Amino acid sequence: MEPFSSLITPDKNSKQPVYIQIANQLMELIRKGFLQTGYQLPSSRQLADSLNVHRKTVVRAYEELLAQGWLESRIGTGTFIAAHFPEIKPQSSLTEPLGNNNSSKKAGFTFEEKPHLNRAVIKNNIKLHLDDGFPDPRLAPLEELSRAYRTQLLTGNPYVRLGYGDTAGSYWLRKELSAYLNETRGLKTSPENILITRGTVMGLYLASTGLLKKGDSVVLGELSWSSATGNFLQAGANVVKIPVDEFGIDVEALEKICKNQAIRMVYVTSHHHYPTTVALRADRRIQLLHLSEKYGFIIFEDDYDYDFHYLSKPLLPLAGADRSGMVLYCGSFTKAISPAFRVGYLVGSENVISYLAQLRRIIDRQGDTMLENAMAELLQNGVIQRHLRKSLRTYRNRRDYFCGLLKTELDNYLHFQKPDGGMAVWTEFDKKIKLKDLSEKALKNDLFFSDGSENNSPTEIRNATRLGFASSTTEELEQCVGIMKKLLS
């Protein structure tokens, strides 16, 4: 009985029942070869006395292992290790604790960790923030959304309402979204042209996985969204970078590349280029569409914050002028409502949307039907439209106030152009300032902003970052700038 009392050590303070602990530890002894096929276990009374537990506890442990096929009972003889196990030679000493192989931290198999996946996750646990350009969830129509969500949960046929739905997304939302996009963005869509996603990242992943082959070339701006780059690299594509200036991506540089090699896709944030926020100029838009038709490449248009343009009416997307079916248009409600509500959309030709919906099914059967229908109700009732108009005024005021603070308080340390739209200011710091150090010091003072390292390349340190203003009140923005000024002085 000595090996059992030393190797089986139930913890009576654990939330896991003691009989399960005993059963699991006996299984581990069998798996490791310490208890071989045909070995007779002590009686339940003997083991209970050895472990200082109630006999019924051991009986339940034996019954559990008998039911799972680890043990077999022979009438009049006792309980034995089941005969169907192969002979296992013990790999370690009997005196070593069970499960001491650190498998919860390190797998027993090898795998390749890809550098493009190694990105820090932004966490919203800092008091003050000049983030990447996020909305202020305090402005979101949460009461209306809550009521609409509750309605979807409680009314209608529960078998239909709470069962499996269309992989492409709620038809109601696709119908309302089609009308909304046609009215506000000059698109010509039907519900069949729309795939509901969990955000722009899912749209990118589906397009990359479904439309790119290993070795295909994808063109992006030298300054671009790292999530887009990561998706293309994950798909095995060759990423080709082209210059970006104050008018967006350099389309003439793109044409030179097209003359020398096949391009499968061009990724563009045409309305507010990420991260610089500049708009793609009208002549370049026309030329980009022309090149797409001429050379046959897909345009993936990421319109991540279309609704927030302050100088004039928002510029219409490339997708609205696409007559050849070359543009995939992607957006989401993340910037309109809040990042927590994962509802986005991918717009394209019907055959492509149908195909990508089939692909979506193997990674995510469907989205949150309740949330999608709730969003459809808010679109139908004009709640989202009114919220966007109100938010636009608020964010414009915050942009103006923040840019004024940067100019009056930090003019000696940084340079920026007041953005025509978007929710962040592209800010270039003096070369003498170590942006990484400044970001780390700010964090210790309860202020978060990116150190801009993901905007750098092996050949150029840009010393620039996006400073988001939309998610903070004017009072909070004043505190943020005050902390930066103190750290820079």
CSV table of C-alpha atoms in Angstrom, one decimal:
chain,number,residue,atom,x,y,z
A,1,MET,CA,0.0,0.0,0.0
A,2,GLU,CA,3.0,2.4,0.4
A,3,PRO,CA,3.2,3.4,-3.3
A,4,PHE,CA,-0.5,4.3,-3.4
A,5,SER,CA,-0.3,6.5,-0.2
A,6,SER,CA,2.7,8.3,-1.6
A,7,LEU,CA,1.6,8.7,-5.2
A,8,ILE,CA,-2.1,9.3,-4.9
A,9,THR,CA,-2.5,12.5,-2.9
A,10,PRO,CA,-6.1,13.9,-3.0
A,11,ASP,CA,-6.6,17.5,-2.0
A,12,LYS,CA,-9.7,17.7,0.2
A,13,ASN,CA,-9.7,21.6,-0.2
A,14,SER,CA,-9.9,21.4,-4.0
A,15,LYS,CA,-13.2,22.2,-5.8
A,16,GLN,CA,-12.7,19.0,-7.8
A,17,PRO,CA,-14.4,16.0,-6.0
A,18,VAL,CA,-12.0,13.7,-4.2
A,19,TYR,CA,-13.2,10.6,-6.0
A,20,ILE,CA,-12.4,12.3,-9.4
A,21,GLN,CA,-8.9,13.2,-8.1
A,22,ILE,CA,-8.3,9.6,-7.1
A,23,ALA,CA,-9.6,8.3,-10.5
A,24,ASN,CA,-7.5,10.8,-12.5
A,25,GLN,CA,-4.3,9.9,-10.5
A,26,LEU,CA,-4.9,6.2,-11.0
A,27,MET,CA,-5.3,6.8,-14.8
A,28,GLU,CA,-2.0,8.7,-14.8
A,29,LEU,CA,-0.3,5.7,-13.1
A,30,ILE,CA,-1.7,3.4,-15.8
A,31,ARG,CA,-0.7,5.8,-18.6
A,32,LYS,CA,2.9,6.0,-17.4
A,33,GLY,CA,3.2,2.2,-17.0
A,34,PHE,CA,3.5,2.1,-13.2
A,35,LEU,CA,0.3,0.0,-13.1
A,36,GLN,CA,0.4,-2.8,-15.8
A,37,THR,CA,-2.4,-4.8,-17.4
A,38,GLY,CA,-3.7,-7.4,-15.0
A,39,TYR,CA,-2.5,-5.7,-11.9
A,40,GLN,CA,-4.9,-6.2,-9.0
A,41,LEU,CA,-5.8,-3.0,-7.1
A,42,PRO,CA,-6.3,-3.1,-3.4
A,43,SER,CA,-9.8,-3.4,-2.1
A,44,SER,CA,-11.8,-0.2,-1.7
A,45,ARG,CA,-11.5,-0.5,2.1
A,46,GLN,CA,-7.7,-0.9,2.0
A,47,LEU,CA,-7.2,2.0,-0.3
A,48,ALA,CA,-9.5,4.2,1.6
A,49,ASP,CA,-7.6,3.5,4.9
A,50,SER,CA,-4.3,4.2,3.1
A,51,LEU,CA,-5.5,7.5,1.7
A,52,ASN,CA,-7.5,8.5,4.8
A,53,VAL,CA,-10.8,8.9,2.9
A,54,HIS,CA,-14.2,7.4,3.1
A,55,ARG,CA,-14.6,3.9,1.6
A,56,LYS,CA,-17.5,5.2,-0.6
A,57,THR,CA,-15.1,7.7,-2.1
A,58,VAL,CA,-12.8,5.0,-3.4
A,59,VAL,CA,-15.9,2.9,-4.5
A,60,ARG,CA,-17.0,5.9,-6.7
A,61,ALA,CA,-13.5,6.3,-8.1
A,62,TYR,CA,-13.4,2.6,-9.1
A,63,GLU,CA,-16.9,2.8,-10.6
A,64,GLU,CA,-15.8,5.8,-12.7
A,65,LEU,CA,-12.7,3.9,-14.0
A,66,LEU,CA,-14.8,0.8,-14.6
A,67,ALA,CA,-17.3,2.8,-16.6
A,68,GLN,CA,-14.5,4.4,-18.7
A,69,GLY,CA,-12.8,1.0,-19.4
A,70,TRP,CA,-9.6,1.6,-17.4
A,71,LEU,CA,-10.5,-1.2,-14.9
A,72,GLU,CA,-12.3,-4.5,-15.0
A,73,SER,CA,-14.0,-6.3,-12.1
A,74,ARG,CA,-13.7,-10.1,-11.6
A,75,ILE,CA,-16.5,-11.5,-9.4
A,76,GLY,CA,-15.1,-13.0,-6.3
A,77,THR,CA,-11.6,-12.0,-7.1
A,78,GLY,CA,-11.3,-8.1,-7.1
A,79,THR,CA,-10.6,-5.1,-9.3
A,80,PHE,CA,-7.8,-5.2,-12.0
A,81,ILE,CA,-6.2,-3.0,-14.6
A,82,ALA,CA,-8.1,-3.7,-17.8
A,83,ALA,CA,-6.6,-6.4,-20.0
A,84,HIS,CA,-6.7,-4.5,-23.3
A,85,PHE,CA,-3.9,-2.1,-22.4
A,86,PRO,CA,-0.5,-2.7,-24.1
A,87,GLU,CA,2.6,-3.1,-22.0
A,88,ILE,CA,4.0,0.3,-21.2
A,89,LYS,CA,7.6,0.7,-19.9
A,90,PRO,CA,7.8,3.4,-17.2
A,91,GLN,CA,9.6,6.5,-18.4
A,92,SER,CA,10.4,8.0,-15.0
A,93,SER,CA,11.0,7.0,-11.4
A,94,LEU,CA,8.0,5.8,-9.3
A,95,THR,CA,9.0,8.4,-6.7
A,96,GLU,CA,8.6,11.4,-9.1
A,97,PRO,CA,5.3,13.4,-8.7
A,98,LEU,CA,2.7,12.6,-11.4
A,99,GLY,CA,2.3,15.1,-14.2
A,100,ASN,CA,5.7,16.8,-13.6
A,101,ASN,CA,6.4,17.4,-17.3
A,102,ASN,CA,5.4,21.0,-17.6
A,103,SER,CA,3.0,20.1,-20.5
A,104,SER,CA,0.6,22.9,-19.6
A,105,LYS,CA,3.3,25.5,-20.5
A,106,LYS,CA,5.2,23.8,-23.4
A,107,ALA,CA,3.8,21.4,-26.0
A,108,GLY,CA,5.5,18.1,-26.7
A,109,PHE,CA,5.5,18.8,-30.5
A,110,THR,CA,7.3,21.5,-32.5
A,111,PHE,CA,5.7,24.2,-34.6
A,112,GLU,CA,6.8,27.3,-36.4
A,113,GLU,CA,6.1,30.6,-34.8
A,114,LYS,CA,5.6,33.3,-37.5
A,115,PRO,CA,7.0,36.7,-36.8
A,116,HIS,CA,4.1,38.6,-38.4
A,117,LEU,CA,1.8,37.2,-35.8
A,118,ASN,CA,3.8,38.7,-32.9
A,119,ARG,CA,1.8,41.8,-32.2
A,120,ALA,CA,0.9,43.3,-28.9
A,121,VAL,CA,-2.8,43.3,-28.0
A,122,ILE,CA,-4.1,46.7,-26.9
A,123,LYS,CA,-5.9,46.5,-23.6
A,124,ASN,CA,-8.3,49.1,-22.4
A,125,ASN,CA,-7.2,49.2,-18.8
A,126,ILE,CA,-5.3,52.6,-18.8
A,127,LYS,CA,-7.0,55.7,-17.3
A,128,LEU,CA,-6.0,58.0,-20.2
A,129,HIS,CA,-5.4,57.1,-23.8
A,130,LEU,CA,-4.4,58.6,-27.1
A,131,ASP,CA,-5.2,55.3,-28.9
A,132,ASP,CA,-5.1,54.2,-32.5
A,133,GLY,CA,-8.3,56.0,-33.3
A,134,PHE,CA,-11.2,54.3,-31.4
A,135,PRO,CA,-14.7,55.6,-30.8
A,136,ASP,CA,-16.0,56.7,-27.5
A,137,PRO,CA,-18.3,54.0,-26.2
A,138,ARG,CA,-19.9,56.5,-23.9
A,139,LEU,CA,-21.6,58.0,-26.9
A,140,ALA,CA,-22.9,54.7,-28.2
A,141,PRO,CA,-26.7,54.2,-28.4
A,142,LEU,CA,-26.5,51.4,-25.8
A,143,GLU,CA,-30.1,51.7,-24.5
A,144,GLU,CA,-31.6,51.4,-27.9
A,145,LEU,CA,-29.2,48.5,-28.8
A,146,SER,CA,-30.1,46.7,-25.5
A,147,ARG,CA,-33.8,47.0,-26.2
A,148,ALA,CA,-33.4,45.8,-29.7
A,149,TYR,CA,-31.3,42.8,-28.6
A,150,ARG,CA,-33.8,41.9,-25.9
A,151,THR,CA,-36.6,42.0,-28.5
A,152,GLN,CA,-34.7,39.6,-30.7
A,153,LEU,CA,-34.1,37.2,-27.8
A,154,LEU,CA,-37.7,37.1,-26.6
A,155,THR,CA,-40.0,37.5,-29.7
A,156,GLY,CA,-40.7,35.3,-32.6
A,157,ASN,CA,-40.4,31.5,-33.3
A,158,PRO,CA,-37.6,30.3,-30.9
A,159,TYR,CA,-36.6,27.4,-33.2
A,160,VAL,CA,-35.9,29.9,-36.0
A,161,ARG,CA,-34.7,32.7,-33.8
A,162,LEU,CA,-32.3,30.7,-31.7
A,163,GLY,CA,-31.3,28.1,-34.3
A,164,TYR,CA,-28.7,28.0,-37.1
A,165,GLY,CA,-28.9,30.9,-39.6
A,166,ASP,CA,-27.4,31.9,-42.9
A,167,THR,CA,-23.7,31.8,-42.9
A,168,ALA,CA,-23.7,35.0,-44.9
A,169,GLY,CA,-25.4,36.8,-42.0
A,170,SER,CA,-28.8,37.9,-41.1
A,171,TYR,CA,-30.9,38.6,-44.2
A,172,TRP,CA,-32.6,41.5,-42.4
A,173,LEU,CA,-29.3,43.2,-41.7
A,174,ARG,CA,-28.0,42.5,-45.2
A,175,LYS,CA,-31.2,44.1,-46.6
A,176,GLU,CA,-31.0,47.2,-44.4
A,177,LEU,CA,-27.3,47.5,-44.9
A,178,SER,CA,-27.7,47.3,-48.6
A,179,ALA,CA,-30.1,50.2,-48.6
A,180,TYR,CA,-27.9,52.1,-46.2
A,181,LEU,CA,-24.7,51.6,-48.3
A,182,ASN,CA,-26.5,52.4,-51.5
A,183,GLU,CA,-27.8,55.7,-50.1
A,184,THR,CA,-24.7,56.9,-48.2
A,185,ARG,CA,-21.9,55.5,-50.4
A,186,GLY,CA,-23.3,55.4,-53.9
A,187,LEU,CA,-23.1,51.6,-54.1
A,188,LYS,CA,-25.4,49.5,-56.1
A,189,THR,CA,-25.9,46.4,-54.0
A,190,SER,CA,-28.5,43.9,-53.0
A,191,PRO,CA,-28.4,41.6,-49.9
A,192,GLU,CA,-26.7,39.0,-52.0
A,193,ASN,CA,-23.7,41.3,-52.5
A,194,ILE,CA,-23.1,41.4,-48.7
A,195,LEU,CA,-21.4,39.0,-46.3
A,196,ILE,CA,-21.7,39.9,-42.6
A,197,THR,CA,-18.4,39.4,-40.8
A,198,ARG,CA,-17.1,39.9,-37.2
A,199,GLY,CA,-15.2,42.9,-38.4
A,200,THR,CA,-12.7,44.1,-41.0
A,201,VAL,CA,-10.1,41.6,-39.9
A,202,MET,CA,-12.4,38.6,-40.7
A,203,GLY,CA,-13.1,40.2,-44.1
A,204,LEU,CA,-9.4,40.4,-44.8
A,205,TYR,CA,-8.8,36.9,-43.6
A,206,LEU,CA,-11.5,35.5,-45.9
A,207,ALA,CA,-10.3,37.4,-48.9
A,208,SER,CA,-6.7,36.5,-48.3
A,209,THR,CA,-7.4,32.8,-47.6
A,210,GLY,CA,-10.0,32.4,-50.4
A,211,LEU,CA,-8.5,34.5,-53.2
A,212,LEU,CA,-4.8,34.4,-52.8
A,213,LYS,CA,-2.5,31.5,-53.6
A,214,LYS,CA,1.0,31.0,-52.2
A,215,GLY,CA,3.4,33.2,-54.1
A,216,ASP,CA,0.8,35.7,-55.3
A,217,SER,CA,1.9,39.3,-55.0
A,218,VAL,CA,-0.1,41.9,-53.0
A,219,VAL,CA,0.6,45.6,-53.1
A,220,LEU,CA,0.3,47.9,-50.0
A,221,GLY,CA,1.5,51.3,-49.1
A,222,GLU,CA,4.9,51.6,-47.4
A,223,LEU,CA,2.9,52.8,-44.4
A,224,SER,CA,0.0,50.5,-43.9
A,225,TRP,CA,-2.1,48.6,-41.4
A,226,SER,CA,-0.1,45.7,-39.9
A,227,SER,CA,-3.2,43.5,-39.6
A,228,ALA,CA,-3.5,43.6,-43.4
A,229,THR,CA,0.2,42.8,-43.9
A,230,GLY,CA,-0.1,39.9,-41.4
A,231,ASN,CA,-3.1,38.4,-43.3
A,232,PHE,CA,-1.4,38.5,-46.6
A,233,LEU,CA,1.8,37.0,-45.2
A,234,GLN,CA,-0.2,34.3,-43.5
A,235,ALA,CA,-1.8,33.4,-46.8
A,236,GLY,CA,1.7,32.9,-48.3
A,237,ALA,CA,1.6,36.0,-50.5
A,238,ASN,CA,4.6,38.2,-51.4
A,239,VAL,CA,4.0,41.7,-50.0
A,240,VAL,CA,5.1,44.5,-52.3
A,241,LYS,CA,5.3,48.1,-50.8
A,242,ILE,CA,4.8,51.3,-52.8
A,243,PRO,CA,5.3,54.9,-51.6
A,244,VAL,CA,2.6,57.0,-49.9
A,245,ASP,CA,2.5,60.8,-50.0
A,246,GLU,CA,0.1,63.5,-49.0
A,247,PHE,CA,-2.3,62.3,-51.7
A,248,GLY,CA,-2.3,58.6,-50.8
A,249,ILE,CA,-0.6,55.6,-52.4
A,250,ASP,CA,1.6,56.4,-55.5
A,251,VAL,CA,-0.5,54.9,-58.3
A,252,GLU,CA,2.2,55.6,-60.9
A,253,ALA,CA,4.7,53.4,-58.9
A,254,LEU,CA,2.0,50.7,-58.9
A,255,GLU,CA,1.7,50.8,-62.7
A,256,LYS,CA,5.5,50.4,-63.0
A,257,ILE,CA,5.3,47.3,-60.9
A,258,CYS,CA,2.3,45.9,-62.9
A,259,LYS,CA,4.4,46.2,-66.1
A,260,ASN,CA,7.0,43.9,-64.6
A,261,GLN,CA,5.1,41.4,-62.6
A,262,ALA,CA,1.7,40.0,-62.0
A,263,ILE,CA,-0.2,41.5,-59.1
A,264,ARG,CA,-3.1,39.7,-57.6
A,265,MET,CA,-4.4,42.2,-55.1
A,266,VAL,CA,-4.0,45.9,-54.0
A,267,TYR,CA,-5.0,46.8,-50.5
A,268,VAL,CA,-6.0,50.4,-50.0
A,269,THR,CA,-7.6,52.6,-47.4
A,270,SER,CA,-8.7,55.2,-49.9
A,271,HIS,CA,-10.8,57.5,-47.7
A,272,HIS,CA,-8.5,58.0,-44.8
A,273,HIS,CA,-5.2,56.3,-45.5
A,274,TYR,CA,-4.0,54.2,-42.6
A,275,PRO,CA,-2.0,55.4,-40.6
A,276,THR,CA,-1.5,58.9,-42.1
A,277,THR,CA,-5.3,59.7,-42.6
A,278,VAL,CA,-4.7,61.4,-46.0
A,279,ALA,CA,-7.4,60.8,-48.7
A,280,LEU,CA,-6.6,59.2,-52.1
A,281,ARG,CA,-6.8,62.0,-54.6
A,282,ALA,CA,-9.6,61.8,-57.3
A,283,ASP,CA,-7.3,61.3,-60.3
A,284,ARG,CA,-5.5,58.5,-58.5
A,285,ARG,CA,-8.8,56.8,-57.7
A,286,ILE,CA,-9.7,56.9,-61.4
A,287,GLN,CA,-6.2,55.6,-62.4
A,288,LEU,CA,-6.3,52.8,-59.8
A,289,LEU,CA,-9.6,51.5,-61.1
A,290,HIS,CA,-8.3,51.7,-64.7
A,291,LEU,CA,-5.2,49.7,-63.7
A,292,SER,CA,-7.3,47.1,-61.9
A,293,GLU,CA,-9.3,46.5,-65.1
A,294,LYS,CA,-6.1,46.6,-67.3
A,295,TYR,CA,-4.0,44.2,-65.2
A,296,GLY,CA,-6.7,42.2,-63.5
A,297,PHE,CA,-5.9,42.7,-59.9
A,298,ILE,CA,-8.4,42.8,-57.0
A,299,ILE,CA,-8.8,46.0,-55.1
A,300,PHE,CA,-9.5,45.4,-51.4
A,301,GLU,CA,-10.9,48.7,-50.2
A,302,ASP,CA,-10.8,49.0,-46.4
A,303,ASP,CA,-13.2,51.8,-45.5
A,304,TYR,CA,-12.6,51.6,-41.7
A,305,ASP,CA,-14.0,55.1,-40.7
A,306,TYR,CA,-16.0,56.4,-43.6
A,307,ASP,CA,-18.6,58.2,-41.5
A,308,PHE,CA,-16.2,60.6,-39.8
A,309,HIS,CA,-15.1,63.2,-42.4
A,310,TYR,CA,-15.1,66.8,-41.2
A,311,LEU,CA,-14.1,69.0,-44.1
A,312,SER,CA,-16.9,68.2,-46.5
A,313,LYS,CA,-19.1,65.2,-47.4
A,314,PRO,CA,-17.2,61.9,-47.2
A,315,LEU,CA,-15.6,60.9,-50.5
A,316,LEU,CA,-17.4,58.1,-52.2
A,317,PRO,CA,-15.7,54.7,-52.2
A,318,LEU,CA,-13.9,53.2,-55.1
A,319,ALA,CA,-16.5,50.4,-55.0
A,320,GLY,CA,-19.2,53.0,-56.1
A,321,ALA,CA,-17.4,53.6,-59.3
A,322,ASP,CA,-16.4,50.0,-60.0
A,323,ARG,CA,-18.1,48.7,-63.1
A,324,SER,CA,-16.0,45.6,-63.7
A,325,GLY,CA,-16.5,43.8,-60.3
A,326,MET,CA,-12.8,44.3,-59.3
A,327,VAL,CA,-13.4,45.9,-55.9
A,328,LEU,CA,-14.1,44.2,-52.5
A,329,TYR,CA,-15.4,46.8,-50.1
A,330,CYS,CA,-15.0,46.2,-46.4
A,331,GLY,CA,-16.2,48.1,-43.4
A,332,SER,CA,-17.6,47.6,-39.9
A,333,PHE,CA,-19.6,49.2,-37.1
A,334,THR,CA,-16.6,49.1,-34.8
A,335,LYS,CA,-15.8,52.8,-35.3
A,336,ALA,CA,-19.5,53.7,-35.3
A,337,ILE,CA,-20.5,52.0,-32.1
A,338,SER,CA,-17.7,50.2,-30.2
A,339,PRO,CA,-15.0,47.6,-30.8
A,340,ALA,CA,-16.8,45.2,-28.5
A,341,PHE,CA,-19.7,44.8,-31.0
A,342,ARG,CA,-18.2,42.6,-33.7
A,343,VAL,CA,-20.3,43.3,-36.8
A,344,GLY,CA,-18.7,44.1,-40.1
A,345,TYR,CA,-19.4,43.6,-43.7
A,346,LEU,CA,-17.7,42.6,-47.0
A,347,VAL,CA,-19.3,43.8,-50.2
A,348,GLY,CA,-18.6,42.3,-53.7
A,349,SER,CA,-20.0,40.5,-56.7
A,350,GLU,CA,-22.5,37.8,-55.8
A,351,ASN,CA,-20.4,34.8,-56.9
A,352,VAL,CA,-17.4,36.0,-54.8
A,353,ILE,CA,-19.6,36.7,-51.7
A,354,SER,CA,-21.2,33.2,-52.0
A,355,TYR,CA,-17.8,31.6,-52.2
A,356,LEU,CA,-16.4,33.5,-49.3
A,357,ALA,CA,-19.5,32.7,-47.2
A,358,GLN,CA,-18.8,29.0,-47.8
A,359,LEU,CA,-15.2,29.6,-46.7
A,360,ARG,CA,-16.4,31.5,-43.6
A,361,ARG,CA,-18.5,28.4,-42.6
A,362,ILE,CA,-15.4,26.3,-41.9
A,363,ILE,CA,-14.0,28.8,-39.4
A,364,ASP,CA,-17.2,30.3,-38.0
A,365,ARG,CA,-20.6,28.8,-38.7
A,366,GLN,CA,-22.4,32.1,-38.4
A,367,GLY,CA,-22.3,35.4,-36.5
A,368,ASP,CA,-24.4,36.6,-33.6
A,369,THR,CA,-27.8,36.5,-35.1
A,370,MET,CA,-29.4,38.4,-32.2
A,371,LEU,CA,-26.9,41.2,-32.5
A,372,GLU,CA,-27.1,41.3,-36.3
A,373,ASN,CA,-30.9,41.6,-36.2
A,374,ALA,CA,-30.7,44.2,-33.4
A,375,MET,CA,-28.3,46.3,-35.7
A,376,ALA,CA,-30.8,45.8,-38.5
A,377,GLU,CA,-33.6,47.3,-36.3
A,378,LEU,CA,-31.4,50.3,-35.4
A,379,LEU,CA,-30.6,50.9,-39.1
A,380,GLN,CA,-34.3,50.6,-40.0
A,381,ASN,CA,-35.4,53.0,-37.3
A,382,GLY,CA,-32.7,55.5,-38.1
A,383,VAL,CA,-31.0,55.2,-34.6
A,384,ILE,CA,-27.5,54.5,-36.1
A,385,GLN,CA,-27.8,57.3,-38.6
A,386,ARG,CA,-28.8,59.8,-35.8
A,387,HIS,CA,-26.0,58.5,-33.6
A,388,LEU,CA,-23.4,59.0,-36.4
A,389,ARG,CA,-24.5,62.6,-37.0
A,390,LYS,CA,-24.2,63.4,-33.3
A,391,SER,CA,-20.8,61.6,-33.0
A,392,LEU,CA,-19.5,63.5,-36.0
A,393,ARG,CA,-20.1,66.8,-34.3
A,394,THR,CA,-18.5,65.6,-31.1
A,395,TYR,CA,-15.5,64.1,-32.8
A,396,ARG,CA,-15.0,67.2,-34.9
A,397,ASN,CA,-14.9,69.4,-31.8
A,398,ARG,CA,-12.5,67.0,-30.1
A,399,ARG,CA,-10.3,67.0,-33.2
A,400,ASP,CA,-10.2,70.8,-33.2
A,401,TYR,CA,-9.5,71.0,-29.5
A,402,PHE,CA,-6.8,68.4,-29.6
A,403,CYS,CA,-5.0,69.8,-32.6
A,404,GLY,CA,-5.1,73.2,-30.8
A,405,LEU,CA,-3.5,71.7,-27.7
A,406,LEU,CA,-0.8,70.0,-29.8
A,407,LYS,CA,0.0,73.3,-31.5
A,408,THR,CA,0.1,75.5,-28.4
A,409,GLU,CA,1.7,73.1,-25.9
A,410,LEU,CA,3.9,70.7,-28.0
A,411,ASP,CA,4.8,72.6,-31.1
A,412,ASN,CA,8.5,72.4,-30.4
A,413,TYR,CA,8.4,68.6,-30.1
A,414,LEU,CA,6.3,67.3,-33.0
A,415,HIS,CA,4.8,68.0,-36.4
A,416,PHE,CA,1.3,67.2,-37.7
A,417,GLN,CA,-1.3,68.1,-40.3
A,418,LYS,CA,-4.8,68.6,-39.0
A,419,PRO,CA,-6.7,65.6,-40.5
A,420,ASP,CA,-9.8,66.2,-42.7
A,421,GLY,CA,-11.3,63.1,-41.2
A,422,GLY,CA,-10.8,60.0,-39.1
A,423,MET,CA,-10.3,59.6,-35.4
A,424,ALA,CA,-6.6,60.1,-34.9
A,425,VAL,CA,-3.8,62.6,-35.8
A,426,TRP,CA,-0.7,61.3,-37.6
A,427,THR,CA,2.1,62.8,-35.5
A,428,GLU,CA,5.8,63.0,-36.3
A,429,PHE,CA,8.0,63.6,-33.4
A,430,ASP,CA,11.4,65.4,-33.3
A,431,LYS,CA,14.2,62.9,-34.2
A,432,LYS,CA,15.9,63.7,-30.8
A,433,ILE,CA,12.9,62.2,-29.0
A,434,LYS,CA,12.9,58.5,-28.4
A,435,LEU,CA,9.3,57.7,-28.9
A,436,LYS,CA,9.5,54.2,-27.4
A,437,ASP,CA,11.0,55.7,-24.1
A,438,LEU,CA,8.4,58.4,-24.1
A,439,SER,CA,5.6,55.9,-24.5
A,440,GLU,CA,6.9,53.8,-21.7
A,441,LYS,CA,7.2,56.8,-19.3
A,442,ALA,CA,3.7,57.9,-20.2
A,443,LEU,CA,2.3,54.5,-19.4
A,444,LYS,CA,3.7,54.9,-15.9
A,445,ASN,CA,1.7,58.1,-15.7
A,446,ASP,CA,-1.5,56.3,-16.7
A,447,LEU,CA,-1.4,57.5,-20.3
A,448,PHE,CA,-1.3,55.1,-23.2
A,449,PHE,CA,-0.2,55.8,-26.7
A,450,SER,CA,1.6,53.7,-29.3
A,451,ASP,CA,5.3,54.0,-29.6
A,452,GLY,CA,4.9,53.8,-33.4
A,453,SER,CA,7.3,51.0,-33.8
A,454,GLU,CA,5.0,49.1,-36.2
A,455,ASN,CA,5.3,52.0,-38.6
A,456,ASN,CA,9.0,51.6,-38.9
A,457,SER,CA,10.9,49.6,-41.5
A,458,PRO,CA,14.3,47.9,-41.3
A,459,THR,CA,15.7,50.9,-43.3
A,460,GLU,CA,13.8,53.8,-41.8
A,461,ILE,CA,12.8,54.8,-38.3
A,462,ARG,CA,9.9,57.2,-38.8
A,463,ASN,CA,9.5,58.3,-35.2
A,464,ALA,CA,5.8,58.8,-35.8
A,465,THR,CA,2.6,57.5,-34.4
A,466,ARG,CA,-1.2,57.9,-34.4
A,467,LEU,CA,-2.7,59.9,-31.5
A,468,GLY,CA,-6.4,59.1,-31.2
A,469,PHE,CA,-8.6,61.9,-30.0
A,470,ALA,CA,-12.2,60.5,-30.5
A,471,SER,CA,-12.4,58.3,-27.4
A,472,SER,CA,-11.5,61.1,-24.9
A,473,THR,CA,-13.3,64.2,-23.7
A,474,THR,CA,-11.7,67.6,-24.1
A,475,GLU,CA,-10.9,67.5,-20.4
A,476,GLU,CA,-9.2,64.1,-20.8
A,477,LEU,CA,-7.3,65.3,-23.9
A,478,GLU,CA,-6.0,68.3,-21.9
A,479,GLN,CA,-4.7,65.9,-19.2
A,480,CYS,CA,-3.1,63.7,-21.9
A,481,VAL,CA,-1.2,66.6,-23.5
A,482,GLY,CA,-0.3,67.9,-20.0
A,483,ILE,CA,1.4,64.6,-19.2
A,484,MET,CA,3.3,64.6,-22.5
A,485,LYS,CA,4.4,68.1,-22.1
A,486,LYS,CA,5.7,67.4,-18.6
A,487,LEU,CA,7.6,64.3,-19.8
A,488,LEU,CA,9.1,66.2,-22.8
A,489,SER,CA,10.1,69.3,-20.8
